[in-house]
CSV table of C-alpha atoms in Angstrom, one decimal:
chain,number,residue,atom,x,y,z
A,1,MET,CA,-151.2,117.2,41.9
A,2,ASN,CA,-149.7,120.2,40.7
A,3,ILE,CA,-147.2,121.5,42.9
A,4,PRO,CA,-145.4,123.8,41.1
A,5,LEU,CA,-148.6,125.7,41.1
A,6,ILE,CA,-149.5,124.9,44.4
A,7,ARG,CA,-146.4,125.8,45.8
A,8,LEU,CA,-146.2,128.9,43.3
A,9,LEU,CA,-149.0,130.3,45.1
A,10,ASN,CA,-148.4,129.7,48.8
A,11,GLN,CA,-144.9,131.0,47.9
A,12,GLN,CA,-146.3,134.1,46.9
A,13,LEU,CA,-144.8,133.8,43.3
A,14,VAL,CA,-148.0,133.6,41.9
A,15,SER,CA,-150.7,136.5,42.9
A,16,PRO,CA,-149.4,137.4,46.2
A,17,ILE,CA,-152.0,138.6,48.5
A,18,PHE,CA,-149.5,140.5,50.9
A,19,GLY,CA,-148.6,144.1,50.5
A,20,SER,CA,-145.6,144.7,53.2
A,21,PRO,CA,-142.6,143.2,54.3
A,22,LEU,CA,-143.6,141.7,57.6
A,23,GLU,CA,-146.7,140.1,56.3
A,24,VAL,CA,-145.2,138.2,54.0
A,25,VAL,CA,-142.0,136.8,56.4
A,26,ASP,CA,-144.5,136.0,58.7
A,27,TRP,CA,-146.5,133.8,56.3
A,28,MET,CA,-143.6,132.6,55.3
A,29,GLY,CA,-141.9,131.6,58.5
A,30,ALA,CA,-138.3,132.3,57.6
A,31,VAL,CA,-136.3,133.4,54.8
A,32,GLN,CA,-133.0,132.6,54.3
A,33,ALA,CA,-130.8,135.2,54.1
A,34,GLN,CA,-127.0,134.5,53.7
A,35,ASP,CA,-126.8,137.2,51.2
A,36,PRO,CA,-128.3,140.3,52.4
A,37,ARG,CA,-129.4,141.7,48.8
A,38,ALA,CA,-130.9,138.7,47.4
A,39,ALA,CA,-132.8,137.9,50.7
A,40,ARG,CA,-134.5,141.4,50.2
A,41,TRP,CA,-135.2,140.4,47.0
A,42,ALA,CA,-136.7,137.4,48.1
A,43,ILE,CA,-139.2,139.4,50.1
A,44,GLY,CA,-139.8,142.1,47.7
A,45,LEU,CA,-140.5,139.6,45.2
A,46,ARG,CA,-143.6,138.5,47.3
A,47,MET,CA,-145.2,141.1,47.8
A,48,LYS,CA,-148.1,142.9,45.9
A,49,LEU,CA,-146.0,145.8,44.7
A,50,PRO,CA,-142.0,145.0,45.2
A,51,ALA,CA,-140.1,147.7,46.6
A,52,LEU,CA,-136.6,147.6,47.6
A,53,SER,CA,-137.2,150.3,49.8
A,54,THR,CA,-140.3,149.3,51.6
A,55,VAL,CA,-138.0,146.0,52.6
A,56,GLU,CA,-135.5,147.9,54.0
A,57,GLN,CA,-137.4,150.2,56.2
A,58,ALA,CA,-138.9,146.6,57.5
A,59,LEU,CA,-135.4,145.7,58.6
A,60,ASP,CA,-134.2,149.1,60.0
A,61,GLU,CA,-137.5,149.5,61.9
A,62,GLY,CA,-136.9,146.5,63.4
A,63,LEU,CA,-139.7,144.8,61.9
A,64,ILE,CA,-138.4,141.8,60.2
A,65,VAL,CA,-134.8,140.9,61.3
A,66,ARG,CA,-131.8,139.0,60.1
A,67,THR,CA,-130.3,136.7,62.4
A,68,HIS,CA,-128.9,132.8,62.6
A,69,VAL,CA,-131.8,130.7,63.6
A,70,MET,CA,-132.5,127.3,62.2
A,71,ARG,CA,-129.6,124.9,61.2
A,72,PRO,CA,-128.1,127.2,62.1
A,73,THR,CA,-128.0,129.8,59.5
A,74,TRP,CA,-128.5,133.3,58.6
A,75,HIS,CA,-132.4,133.8,58.2
A,76,ILE,CA,-134.9,137.1,58.0
A,77,VAL,CA,-138.0,136.1,60.5
A,78,ALA,CA,-140.4,138.3,61.7
A,79,ALA,CA,-139.2,139.9,64.7
A,80,GLN,CA,-142.2,138.7,66.8
A,81,ASP,CA,-141.3,135.2,66.1
A,82,LEU,CA,-137.5,135.4,67.3
A,83,ARG,CA,-137.8,134.4,70.6
A,84,TRP,CA,-139.9,131.4,70.2
A,85,MET,CA,-138.0,130.4,67.6
A,86,LEU,CA,-134.8,130.6,68.9
A,87,MET,CA,-136.1,128.5,71.8
A,88,LEU,CA,-136.6,125.7,70.2
A,89,CYS,CA,-133.4,125.9,68.0
A,90,ARG,CA,-131.5,127.4,70.7
A,91,GLU,CA,-129.9,123.8,72.5
A,92,SER,CA,-128.8,122.2,69.0
A,93,ASN,CA,-127.3,125.5,67.5
A,94,GLU,CA,-125.3,125.4,70.3
A,95,ARG,CA,-123.9,121.7,69.8
A,96,ILE,CA,-123.0,122.8,66.2
A,97,PHE,CA,-121.5,126.0,66.8
A,98,ARG,CA,-119.3,124.7,69.5
A,99,SER,CA,-118.7,121.9,67.1
A,100,TYR,CA,-117.2,124.8,64.8
A,101,PHE,CA,-115.4,126.5,67.0
A,102,LYS,CA,-113.5,123.4,67.9
A,103,SER,CA,-112.6,122.6,64.5
A,104,MET,CA,-111.4,125.9,64.2
A,105,SER,CA,-109.5,125.7,67.8
A,106,GLU,CA,-111.6,128.5,69.3
A,107,GLU,CA,-113.3,127.2,71.9
A,108,LEU,CA,-115.2,129.4,74.2
A,109,SER,CA,-116.0,128.2,78.0
A,110,GLN,CA,-119.0,129.2,79.4
A,111,GLU,CA,-117.4,132.0,81.9
A,112,GLN,CA,-115.9,133.4,78.3
A,113,CYS,CA,-119.2,133.7,77.1
A,114,GLY,CA,-120.7,135.3,80.2
A,115,ARG,CA,-118.0,138.2,80.2
A,116,ALA,CA,-118.5,138.5,76.2
A,117,PHE,CA,-122.2,138.9,77.0
A,118,ASP,CA,-121.7,141.6,79.3
A,119,VAL,CA,-119.7,143.6,76.9
A,120,LEU,CA,-122.0,143.3,74.2
A,121,GLY,CA,-125.1,144.5,76.7
A,122,ASP,CA,-123.1,147.6,78.0
A,123,ALA,CA,-121.7,148.4,74.3
A,124,LEU,CA,-125.4,148.1,72.5
A,125,SER,CA,-127.3,149.6,75.3
A,126,GLY,CA,-129.3,152.5,74.6
A,127,GLY,CA,-130.4,151.6,71.2
A,128,ARG,CA,-127.1,151.6,69.4
A,129,SER,CA,-126.8,149.3,66.6
A,130,LEU,CA,-122.8,148.5,66.1
A,131,THR,CA,-120.7,146.6,63.5
A,132,VAL,CA,-118.5,143.8,64.4
A,133,ALA,CA,-115.4,146.1,64.3
A,134,GLU,CA,-116.8,149.0,66.3
A,135,LEU,CA,-117.5,146.3,68.7
A,136,GLU,CA,-113.8,145.1,68.9
A,137,PRO,CA,-112.6,147.7,70.9
A,138,TYR,CA,-115.3,147.3,74.0
A,139,PHE,CA,-114.0,143.4,73.7
A,140,ALA,CA,-110.0,145.2,73.9
A,141,GLU,CA,-110.7,147.3,76.8
A,142,ARG,CA,-112.2,144.4,78.9
A,143,ASN,CA,-109.0,142.2,78.1
A,144,LEU,CA,-111.0,139.6,76.2
A,145,PRO,CA,-109.5,138.0,73.0
A,146,HIS,CA,-110.9,140.1,70.0
A,147,ALA,CA,-109.2,138.6,66.6
A,148,ALA,CA,-112.0,138.7,63.8
A,149,ARG,CA,-113.0,134.8,64.7
A,150,GLN,CA,-113.2,135.7,68.1
A,151,LEU,CA,-115.5,138.3,67.7
A,152,HIS,CA,-117.5,135.9,65.2
A,153,ALA,CA,-118.0,133.5,67.8
A,154,TYR,CA,-119.0,135.7,70.5
A,155,VAL,CA,-121.4,136.9,68.0
A,156,LEU,CA,-123.1,133.7,67.3
A,157,MET,CA,-123.2,132.6,70.6
A,158,ALA,CA,-125.1,135.9,71.9
A,159,GLU,CA,-127.7,135.7,68.9
A,160,ASN,CA,-128.0,131.7,69.9
A,161,SER,CA,-128.5,133.1,73.8
A,162,GLY,CA,-131.3,135.5,72.5
A,163,LEU,CA,-129.4,138.6,73.6
A,164,VAL,CA,-128.8,140.6,70.0
A,165,CYS,CA,-130.2,140.3,66.7
A,166,SER,CA,-129.4,142.7,63.7
A,167,GLY,CA,-129.7,146.5,64.3
A,168,ARG,CA,-130.6,149.3,62.0
A,169,LEU,CA,-129.2,149.4,58.4
A,170,ARG,CA,-125.8,151.1,57.6
A,171,GLY,CA,-125.1,150.2,53.9
A,172,THR,CA,-124.0,146.8,53.3
A,173,GLN,CA,-122.6,146.7,56.4
A,174,ASN,CA,-124.2,144.0,59.3
A,175,THR,CA,-125.0,145.7,62.3
A,176,TYR,CA,-126.0,144.6,66.1
A,177,ALA,CA,-128.8,145.4,68.4
A,178,LEU,CA,-130.0,143.9,71.6
A,179,ILE,CA,-133.0,142.2,71.2
A,180,ASP,CA,-135.0,143.4,74.3
A,181,GLU,CA,-134.4,146.7,73.4
A,182,ARG,CA,-134.9,146.3,69.6
A,183,ILE,CA,-138.0,143.7,70.0
A,184,ALA,CA,-141.2,144.5,72.0
A,185,PRO,CA,-141.9,141.7,74.8
A,186,GLN,CA,-143.9,138.5,73.2
A,187,PRO,CA,-146.3,136.3,75.2
A,188,GLU,CA,-143.9,133.3,76.0
A,189,LEU,CA,-145.1,129.7,74.1
A,190,SER,CA,-144.6,126.7,75.7
A,191,ARG,CA,-142.3,123.8,73.2
A,192,GLU,CA,-145.3,122.6,71.9
A,193,GLU,CA,-146.8,125.7,70.9
A,194,ALA,CA,-143.8,126.9,69.4
A,195,LEU,CA,-143.3,123.5,67.5
A,196,ALA,CA,-147.4,123.7,66.3
A,197,ARG,CA,-146.8,127.5,65.2
A,198,LEU,CA,-143.5,126.4,63.1
A,199,ALA,CA,-145.3,123.8,61.3
A,200,CYS,CA,-148.3,125.6,60.7
A,201,LYS,CA,-146.2,128.7,59.3
A,202,TYR,CA,-143.7,126.1,56.6
A,203,PHE,CA,-146.7,124.1,55.7
A,204,ARG,CA,-149.1,127.0,54.9
A,205,SER,CA,-146.0,128.6,52.6
A,206,HIS,CA,-144.5,125.5,51.3
A,207,ALA,CA,-147.2,123.0,50.5
A,208,PRO,CA,-147.3,120.7,48.7
A,209,ALA,CA,-144.3,119.5,51.0
A,210,MET,CA,-143.4,116.1,53.0
A,211,LEU,CA,-142.0,115.6,56.4
A,212,GLU,CA,-138.6,115.0,55.3
A,213,ASP,CA,-138.7,118.4,53.7
A,214,PHE,CA,-139.8,120.4,57.1
A,215,VAL,CA,-137.3,118.4,58.7
A,216,TRP,CA,-134.2,119.8,56.8
A,217,TRP,CA,-136.2,123.6,56.6
A,218,SER,CA,-136.4,123.6,60.3
A,219,GLY,CA,-133.0,121.6,61.9
A,220,LEU,CA,-135.8,120.0,63.9
A,221,SER,CA,-135.2,116.3,64.7
A,222,VAL,CA,-137.5,113.7,62.8
A,223,THR,CA,-139.0,112.9,66.2
A,224,GLU,CA,-139.9,116.7,66.9
A,225,ALA,CA,-140.8,117.1,63.4
A,226,ARG,CA,-143.3,114.5,63.7
A,227,ARG,CA,-144.7,115.6,66.8
A,228,ALA,CA,-145.2,119.5,65.5
A,229,VAL,CA,-147.4,117.5,62.4
A,230,ALA,CA,-149.4,116.2,64.8
A,231,LEU,CA,-149.9,118.5,66.7
A,232,ILE,CA,-151.9,120.8,63.6
A,233,ALA,CA,-153.2,117.3,62.1
A,234,ASP,CA,-156.4,118.5,61.9
A,235,GLU,CA,-155.5,121.5,60.0
A,236,LEU,CA,-153.2,119.1,57.5
A,237,THR,CA,-154.7,117.2,54.4
A,238,VAL,CA,-152.7,114.2,53.0
A,239,GLU,CA,-152.2,113.6,49.8
A,240,ARG,CA,-150.3,110.3,48.5
A,241,PHE,CA,-148.8,112.0,45.1
A,242,LYS,CA,-146.1,109.1,42.9
A,243,GLY,CA,-145.3,107.2,46.1
A,244,ALA,CA,-144.6,109.8,48.5
A,245,VAL,CA,-146.8,111.7,51.1
A,246,TYR,CA,-147.4,115.5,51.1
A,247,TYR,CA,-149.2,117.7,53.3
A,248,LEU,CA,-151.2,120.4,52.6
A,249,HIS,CA,-152.6,123.2,55.1
A,250,ASP,CA,-156.2,124.4,55.5
A,251,ALA,CA,-154.6,127.9,54.7
A,252,CYS,CA,-153.1,126.5,51.0
A,253,ARG,CA,-154.2,128.3,47.9
A,254,ILE,CA,-154.8,125.6,45.5
A,255,ARG,CA,-156.5,126.7,42.5
A,256,GLY,CA,-154.8,129.0,40.2
A,257,ARG,CA,-152.9,130.2,37.1
A,258,MET,CA,-149.1,130.2,36.4
A,259,ALA,CA,-149.9,130.0,32.0
A,260,GLY,CA,-146.7,132.0,31.0
A,261,THR,CA,-145.5,132.7,34.6
A,262,VAL,CA,-141.9,134.0,34.8
A,263,ALA,CA,-139.6,134.9,38.0
A,264,LEU,CA,-136.2,136.0,38.3
A,265,LEU,CA,-135.4,133.9,41.6
A,266,PRO,CA,-132.4,135.2,43.8
A,267,PRO,CA,-129.9,132.8,45.2
A,268,PHE,CA,-130.9,131.0,48.1
A,269,ASP,CA,-134.8,131.5,47.5
A,270,GLU,CA,-137.4,129.3,49.4
A,271,TYR,CA,-138.5,127.7,46.3
A,272,LEU,CA,-135.9,125.6,45.7
A,273,LEU,CA,-134.0,125.7,48.9
A,274,GLY,CA,-137.4,125.3,51.5
A,275,TYR,CA,-137.1,121.2,50.6
A,276,LYS,CA,-134.7,118.7,50.7
A,277,ASP,CA,-136.5,116.8,47.4
A,278,ARG,CA,-136.2,119.8,44.8
A,279,THR,CA,-137.1,117.3,41.6
A,280,ALA,CA,-140.8,118.8,41.3
A,281,VAL,CA,-139.3,121.9,39.9
A,282,LEU,CA,-136.0,121.2,39.0
A,283,PRO,CA,-134.8,117.5,37.2
A,284,VAL,CA,-131.5,116.2,38.9
A,285,SER,CA,-129.8,116.5,35.8
A,286,PHE,CA,-130.1,120.2,36.0
A,287,GLN,CA,-129.2,120.7,40.0
A,288,THR,CA,-125.7,121.8,39.0
A,289,HIS,CA,-126.8,124.9,37.7
A,290,ALA,CA,-129.2,126.2,40.6
A,291,PHE,CA,-126.6,124.8,43.4
A,292,THR,CA,-123.6,123.1,44.5
A,293,ASN,CA,-122.4,120.2,46.8
A,294,TYR,CA,-121.6,122.6,49.0
A,295,GLY,CA,-124.8,124.7,49.7
A,296,ILE,CA,-124.3,127.5,47.4
A,297,PHE,CA,-127.1,128.5,45.3
A,298,PHE,CA,-127.4,130.6,42.4
A,299,PRO,CA,-129.8,133.0,40.8
A,300,VAL,CA,-132.3,131.2,38.6
A,301,ILE,CA,-134.9,132.0,36.2
A,302,MET,CA,-138.3,130.3,36.9
A,303,HIS,CA,-140.8,129.3,33.4
A,304,ARG,CA,-144.1,127.7,34.7
A,305,GLY,CA,-143.0,126.5,38.2
A,306,GLN,CA,-139.8,124.9,36.3
A,307,LEU,CA,-136.4,126.3,37.0
A,308,VAL,CA,-135.2,126.9,33.7
A,309,GLY,CA,-131.9,129.3,33.5
A,310,ASN,CA,-129.5,131.7,35.4
A,311,TRP,CA,-129.2,135.3,35.4
A,312,LYS,CA,-127.3,137.5,37.0
A,313,ARG,CA,-127.0,141.4,37.8
A,314,THR,CA,-124.6,143.7,35.9
A,315,SER,CA,-124.8,146.4,38.3
A,316,VAL,CA,-125.2,147.4,42.0
A,317,ARG,CA,-127.0,150.5,42.8
A,318,PRO,CA,-125.6,153.1,40.1
A,319,ALA,CA,-126.0,156.4,40.6
A,320,SER,CA,-128.7,156.9,37.9
A,321,SER,CA,-132.4,155.6,38.6
A,322,SER,CA,-132.2,152.7,35.8
A,323,PHE,CA,-130.6,150.1,36.3
A,324,PRO,CA,-128.5,147.8,33.2
A,325,PRO,CA,-130.8,144.7,32.7
A,326,PRO,CA,-129.1,141.3,34.1
A,327,THR,CA,-127.6,138.7,31.9
A,328,VAL,CA,-129.2,136.0,31.2
A,329,SER,CA,-129.0,132.1,30.0
A,330,PHE,CA,-130.9,129.0,29.9
A,331,PHE,CA,-130.1,125.2,30.7
A,332,ARG,CA,-133.5,123.9,29.7
A,333,THR,CA,-133.9,124.0,26.1
A,334,ASP,CA,-137.5,122.3,26.3
A,335,LEU,CA,-138.6,125.0,28.6
A,336,GLN,CA,-137.7,128.9,27.6
A,337,PRO,CA,-139.9,131.7,28.3
A,338,SER,CA,-141.0,134.1,25.5
A,339,GLU,CA,-138.9,137.3,25.2
A,340,ASP,CA,-142.1,139.3,26.3
A,341,ALA,CA,-142.4,137.6,29.6
A,342,LEU,CA,-138.8,137.3,30.3
A,343,ALA,CA,-138.9,140.9,29.5
A,344,LYS,CA,-141.9,141.7,32.2
A,345,ALA,CA,-139.7,139.9,35.0
A,346,VAL,CA,-136.7,141.8,34.3
A,347,ALA,CA,-138.6,144.6,34.6
A,348,SER,CA,-140.3,143.6,37.7
A,349,HIS,CA,-137.0,142.9,39.2
A,350,GLY,CA,-135.7,146.7,37.7
A,351,ALA,CA,-138.8,148.2,39.2
A,352,TYR,CA,-138.1,146.8,42.5
A,353,LEU,CA,-134.5,148.3,42.9
A,354,CYS,CA,-135.9,151.5,41.9
A,355,ARG,CA,-138.8,151.9,44.2
């Protein structure tokens, strides 16, 4: 089983089949999004015609939204999926948030949360999208604590409750809007329906993948992850490879070509971060070049399915329409792309920025 090839095909990094950001995000289930700029490239990279303006338009219109969902960290998800994803994650996310607040000496009572949610509802009603700084006076007016860390806590809890999500784009600033004003109502799913849908999205886009990978990616307990896999068992093929059990979804592509394929992957990209075991594309001896023990992921160069180097942008949106090429370096001396293949990958990223 050629794990890198099958993952490249189903992660849409080779021969992508989707033309819009919504289609990409819907297929992937979720795209990690700590770094907004990197997350936009992660989506654009998987489109037939990568275009930053198209990704930004989808975010601005609320077709896809950026919020805290699984584990719980920043993700971009399809707007229509947000409510049922939050339903799956809400309880475990709240435990993690409250533990974090306690460690920061910033515990929130239910009464405080209720008051904060009322403030957010009033401040954002009427389709407004506001930054945290713009929300601060509303909390001050209601005599609620409004230091930066307290505002951060209110917003995290409001995201987790299903009250707010990302609003309209405002340059590099994150804004918040009311979910019920930004996202049309959707049919409610039972927990089992939601588990099955999440498993389907993960295994069709990340296959071949193991149960342990799904547990890591989703933040579900092992018990619930097993249940999710069982719910879609008739859609999955089990493959045993080098002593491990992998799942492939019926919707997966398993045949294609990756000869000479090179891509500049952003930090926190799903091709690496979407798995607990990353050794199929990055041997342990090279992993410090791609991520740290503290969960920081770096931009990497992918060649023939393997991660072989690092890259870094040298400029941020200059006034001109051209972008200087990124700087590149290689940590795999045994696997280096040709100059032409690397130049093509660099040109693709530059074209994405200018479209």
